[in-house]
CSV table of C-alpha atoms in Angstrom, one decimal:
chain,number,residue,atom,x,y,z
A,1,MET,CA,39.2,-36.8,12.1
A,2,ILE,CA,37.7,-36.3,8.1
A,3,LYS,CA,39.6,-35.4,5.9
A,4,LEU,CA,37.5,-32.8,3.5
A,5,SER,CA,38.8,-31.3,0.5
A,6,ASN,CA,38.8,-27.7,0.4
A,7,ARG,CA,35.6,-27.4,-1.8
A,8,LEU,CA,33.9,-29.1,1.4
A,9,LYS,CA,35.8,-26.6,4.1
A,10,LEU,CA,34.3,-24.0,2.0
A,11,LEU,CA,31.1,-24.7,2.3
A,12,ALA,CA,31.2,-26.4,5.6
A,13,SER,CA,32.7,-22.8,6.9
A,14,TYR,CA,28.5,-21.3,6.2
A,15,VAL,CA,27.5,-23.9,8.0
A,16,PRO,CA,26.0,-21.5,11.2
A,17,GLN,CA,27.4,-22.8,14.7
A,18,GLU,CA,24.4,-25.2,16.0
A,19,SER,CA,22.3,-25.4,13.1
A,20,ILE,CA,20.8,-28.9,12.0
A,21,VAL,CA,21.8,-29.1,7.6
A,22,ALA,CA,20.5,-31.1,5.1
A,23,ASP,CA,22.9,-32.4,2.8
A,24,ILE,CA,21.2,-33.3,-0.9
A,25,GLY,CA,23.7,-34.9,-3.0
A,26,THR,CA,25.6,-35.8,-0.3
A,27,ASP,CA,27.6,-38.5,-1.9
A,28,HIS,CA,30.3,-40.1,0.1
A,29,GLY,CA,28.9,-38.3,3.5
A,30,TYR,CA,32.2,-36.6,3.8
A,31,LEU,CA,30.2,-32.7,4.8
A,32,PRO,CA,27.5,-33.8,6.9
A,33,VAL,CA,30.3,-36.3,9.2
A,34,TYR,CA,32.6,-33.6,9.1
A,35,LEU,CA,30.2,-31.1,10.9
A,36,VAL,CA,28.5,-33.8,13.5
A,37,LEU,CA,31.8,-34.6,14.5
A,38,LYS,CA,33.1,-30.6,14.7
A,39,GLY,CA,30.5,-29.9,16.8
A,40,ILE,CA,29.1,-27.3,14.5
A,41,CYS,CA,26.0,-29.2,13.6
A,42,PRO,CA,23.9,-31.2,16.9
A,43,ARG,CA,22.5,-33.8,13.5
A,44,ALA,CA,22.5,-33.4,9.9
A,45,VAL,CA,19.8,-35.4,7.3
A,46,ALA,CA,22.7,-36.9,4.8
A,47,ALA,CA,20.3,-37.6,1.4
A,48,ASP,CA,20.9,-38.4,-2.0
A,49,ILE,CA,18.9,-39.8,-5.5
A,50,ASN,CA,20.8,-43.3,-5.9
A,51,GLN,CA,21.7,-46.0,-3.3
A,52,GLY,CA,25.4,-46.4,-3.9
A,53,PRO,CA,26.6,-42.7,-2.3
A,54,LEU,CA,24.3,-43.6,0.3
A,55,GLU,CA,25.7,-46.6,1.2
A,56,ALA,CA,29.2,-45.0,0.6
A,57,ALA,CA,28.0,-42.5,3.3
A,58,ARG,CA,26.6,-44.6,5.6
A,59,SER,CA,29.8,-46.9,6.3
A,60,ASN,CA,31.6,-43.2,6.5
A,61,ILE,CA,29.0,-42.9,9.4
A,62,LEU,CA,29.9,-46.1,10.4
A,63,GLU,CA,33.9,-45.6,10.3
A,64,HIS,CA,33.3,-42.4,11.8
A,65,LYS,CA,30.4,-43.6,14.4
A,66,ALA,CA,28.4,-41.0,13.5
A,67,SER,CA,25.7,-42.8,13.0
A,68,GLY,CA,23.6,-41.7,16.1
A,69,LEU,CA,23.7,-38.0,14.1
A,70,ILE,CA,23.4,-38.3,10.9
A,71,GLU,CA,20.2,-39.7,9.0
A,72,LEU,CA,20.3,-41.4,5.2
A,73,ARG,CA,17.4,-40.7,3.0
A,74,LEU,CA,17.1,-41.8,-0.2
A,75,GLY,CA,14.8,-39.3,-2.4
A,76,ASN,CA,14.7,-36.9,-4.8
A,77,GLY,CA,15.8,-33.3,-3.7
A,78,LEU,CA,14.5,-32.0,-0.8
A,79,GLU,CA,11.9,-34.3,-0.6
A,80,VAL,CA,13.1,-36.0,1.5
A,81,LEU,CA,13.2,-33.7,4.7
A,82,GLN,CA,9.5,-32.3,5.8
A,83,PRO,CA,8.7,-28.2,6.0
A,84,GLY,CA,10.9,-26.6,9.7
A,85,GLU,CA,13.2,-29.9,9.7
A,86,VAL,CA,16.3,-28.5,9.4
A,87,GLU,CA,17.5,-25.0,9.0
A,88,THR,CA,20.3,-25.1,6.6
A,89,ILE,CA,20.3,-26.9,3.5
A,90,ILE,CA,23.5,-27.5,1.4
A,91,ILE,CA,23.7,-28.7,-2.4
A,92,ALA,CA,26.5,-28.6,-4.2
A,93,GLY,CA,28.7,-30.3,-7.6
A,94,MET,CA,25.0,-29.9,-9.1
A,95,GLY,CA,24.3,-27.0,-12.4
A,96,GLY,CA,23.0,-23.8,-11.6
A,97,GLY,CA,19.7,-25.2,-13.5
A,98,THR,CA,19.0,-28.4,-11.4
A,99,ILE,CA,19.4,-27.4,-8.4
A,100,ARG,CA,17.2,-24.3,-9.2
A,101,ASP,CA,14.6,-27.1,-10.0
A,102,ILE,CA,15.3,-29.0,-7.1
A,103,LEU,CA,14.4,-25.7,-4.7
A,104,THR,CA,11.1,-25.2,-7.1
A,105,ALA,CA,10.1,-28.5,-6.8
A,106,SER,CA,9.2,-28.8,-3.2
A,107,PRO,CA,8.8,-24.6,-2.0
A,108,GLU,CA,7.3,-25.8,1.8
A,109,VAL,CA,10.4,-27.2,2.6
A,110,ALA,CA,13.0,-24.2,0.8
A,111,GLY,CA,10.3,-21.9,2.6
A,112,THR,CA,11.4,-22.7,5.9
A,113,VAL,CA,15.2,-22.7,6.0
A,114,LYS,CA,16.9,-19.8,7.2
A,115,ARG,CA,20.2,-20.1,5.0
A,116,LEU,CA,21.1,-22.4,1.5
A,117,ILE,CA,24.3,-22.6,1.1
A,118,LEU,CA,24.9,-23.7,-2.9
A,119,GLN,CA,27.7,-24.5,-5.4
A,120,PRO,CA,26.5,-24.5,-8.9
A,121,MET,CA,28.8,-26.2,-11.3
A,122,ALA,CA,27.4,-23.6,-14.6
A,123,ASP,CA,24.5,-21.3,-15.0
A,124,GLU,CA,25.1,-19.3,-11.8
A,125,MET,CA,23.4,-16.6,-13.0
A,126,GLU,CA,20.2,-18.2,-13.6
A,127,LEU,CA,20.1,-19.6,-10.6
A,128,ARG,CA,20.8,-15.7,-8.3
A,129,GLN,CA,18.0,-14.9,-10.9
A,130,TYR,CA,15.8,-16.9,-9.0
A,131,LEU,CA,16.8,-16.7,-5.8
A,132,LEU,CA,16.4,-13.1,-6.1
A,133,LYS,CA,13.2,-13.6,-7.7
A,134,SER,CA,11.7,-15.6,-4.5
A,135,GLY,CA,12.4,-13.9,-1.1
A,136,TRP,CA,16.4,-14.9,-0.8
A,137,THR,CA,18.9,-12.4,-0.6
A,138,LEU,CA,22.6,-13.1,-1.3
A,139,ARG,CA,24.0,-13.1,1.6
A,140,GLU,CA,27.6,-13.5,0.8
A,141,GLU,CA,29.6,-15.3,-2.2
A,142,ASP,CA,33.4,-16.8,-2.6
A,143,LEU,CA,35.3,-18.4,-5.2
A,144,LEU,CA,37.7,-20.9,-4.5
A,145,LEU,CA,40.1,-22.7,-7.3
A,146,GLU,CA,41.1,-26.3,-6.6
A,147,ASP,CA,43.0,-28.9,-8.7
A,148,GLY,CA,42.6,-25.8,-11.7
A,149,ARG,CA,39.2,-25.3,-11.4
A,150,LEU,CA,37.1,-22.4,-10.3
A,151,TYR,CA,34.6,-23.0,-8.0
A,152,VAL,CA,31.6,-20.3,-6.8
A,153,VAL,CA,30.1,-20.6,-3.5
A,154,MET,CA,26.7,-18.9,-2.8
A,155,VAL,CA,24.7,-18.3,0.6
A,156,ALA,CA,21.0,-17.4,0.5
A,157,GLU,CA,19.0,-16.2,3.5
A,158,ARG,CA,15.5,-14.6,3.0
A,159,GLY,CA,15.1,-11.5,2.1
A,160,HIS,CA,14.7,-8.9,-0.2
A,161,GLU,CA,17.5,-7.5,-2.7
A,162,ARG,CA,17.3,-6.2,-6.8
A,163,VAL,CA,20.0,-6.2,-8.8
A,164,GLU,CA,19.4,-5.0,-12.0
A,165,ASN,CA,22.4,-4.7,-13.4
A,166,PRO,CA,22.8,-8.0,-15.8
A,167,VAL,CA,26.3,-8.5,-15.2
A,168,LEU,CA,26.4,-8.5,-11.1
A,169,LEU,CA,23.9,-10.8,-11.8
A,170,GLU,CA,26.5,-13.0,-14.0
A,171,LEU,CA,29.6,-11.8,-11.9
A,172,GLY,CA,28.0,-12.4,-8.6
A,173,PRO,CA,27.4,-9.0,-6.6
A,174,ARG,CA,28.7,-10.0,-3.2
A,175,LEU,CA,32.3,-11.0,-6.0
A,176,VAL,CA,32.2,-7.8,-7.5
A,177,GLU,CA,31.6,-5.3,-4.3
A,178,LYS,CA,34.1,-6.8,-1.9
A,179,LYS,CA,36.9,-7.2,-5.6
A,180,HIS,CA,37.7,-10.7,-4.4
A,181,PRO,CA,40.8,-12.6,-5.1
A,182,LEU,CA,39.9,-14.6,-7.3
A,183,LEU,CA,37.0,-12.8,-10.4
A,184,GLY,CA,39.5,-11.8,-11.9
A,185,LEU,CA,40.1,-15.2,-12.9
A,186,PHE,CA,36.5,-15.9,-13.1
A,187,ILE,CA,36.6,-12.4,-14.9
A,188,ALA,CA,38.7,-14.0,-17.3
A,189,LYS,CA,37.4,-17.5,-17.9
A,190,ARG,CA,34.6,-16.0,-19.0
A,191,LYS,CA,35.8,-13.8,-21.3
A,192,GLU,CA,37.5,-16.4,-23.2
A,193,LYS,CA,33.7,-18.4,-22.4
A,194,TYR,CA,32.7,-15.7,-24.6
A,195,HIS,CA,36.2,-14.9,-27.3
A,196,LYS,CA,35.0,-18.7,-28.5
A,197,ILE,CA,31.2,-17.9,-29.1
A,198,LEU,CA,32.2,-15.5,-30.8
A,199,ALA,CA,34.4,-17.2,-32.9
A,200,GLY,CA,32.5,-19.7,-33.9
A,201,LEU,CA,29.8,-17.4,-34.7
A,202,ALA,CA,31.8,-15.8,-37.0
A,203,GLN,CA,31.5,-18.8,-39.4
A,204,SER,CA,27.7,-18.2,-39.5
A,205,THR,CA,26.1,-15.8,-42.2
A,206,LEU,CA,22.6,-16.6,-40.8
A,207,PRO,CA,20.6,-13.1,-39.5
A,208,GLU,CA,20.2,-14.6,-35.6
A,209,ALA,CA,24.1,-15.6,-35.5
A,210,ARG,CA,24.8,-12.0,-36.0
A,211,GLU,CA,22.4,-10.8,-33.6
A,212,LYS,CA,23.8,-12.9,-30.8
A,213,THR,CA,27.3,-11.1,-31.9
A,214,VAL,CA,26.1,-8.1,-31.1
A,215,GLY,CA,24.6,-9.0,-27.8
A,216,ILE,CA,27.6,-11.3,-26.8
A,217,ARG,CA,29.9,-7.4,-27.6
A,218,LYS,CA,27.8,-6.1,-25.6
A,219,LYS,CA,28.2,-8.3,-22.5
A,220,LEU,CA,31.8,-8.5,-23.1
A,221,GLN,CA,32.2,-4.9,-23.1
A,222,GLU,CA,30.3,-4.6,-19.9
A,223,ILE,CA,32.7,-7.5,-18.2
A,224,GLU,CA,35.3,-5.3,-19.3
A,225,GLY,CA,34.2,-2.6,-17.3
A,226,VAL,CA,33.7,-4.1,-14.2
A,227,GLU,CA,37.2,-5.5,-14.6
A,228,ALA,CA,38.3,-2.5,-15.1
A,229,CYS,CA,37.0,-1.0,-11.4
A,230,LEU,CA,38.7,-4.4,-9.8
């Protein structure tokens, strides 16, 4: 059996049983190989925009005798898929803005899937805002610490959800609701980031810098308010 990192195992855990899955930006194809060999998915699509990763995926698929269950596709984002072809889409290891753009570019495909499993490397708030405005609800959120890096996972399904509080959009409404054990660390890293920005702004005499400083201090207060409730 192929060995997955803890990050990929976490993503796999959110794939529904018997779901046909597409792994967008598949890299070496580890995740779809694991999903079909474990019997979680009857078949899968492994897609990447670059030929190199697809060739690496092809080698892994052949090695594990999964070539009849996984189809390799070269192309950009969801353009490799037909509407209704898959039920679950995984997009991991990209910026939140990039993931948003991939979904936006192919609404006819994204609109037919039952579940999105997303792992943004940055801009989580931006991605959450897009999902909620586009008819998705955040079914689940998770955090994972691996090799010193904190990863955010979002699971979205079709539905309607409104989150008015921008701090919840930044920290993750499901993470806050369940008081995720790693949320304190996530908040500490976010606060550290904002304090560094404040230190840089303190060196500026521009009016815009003062205005931005006020906004960041307010945001820090709101984040600390959530932190106090954990």
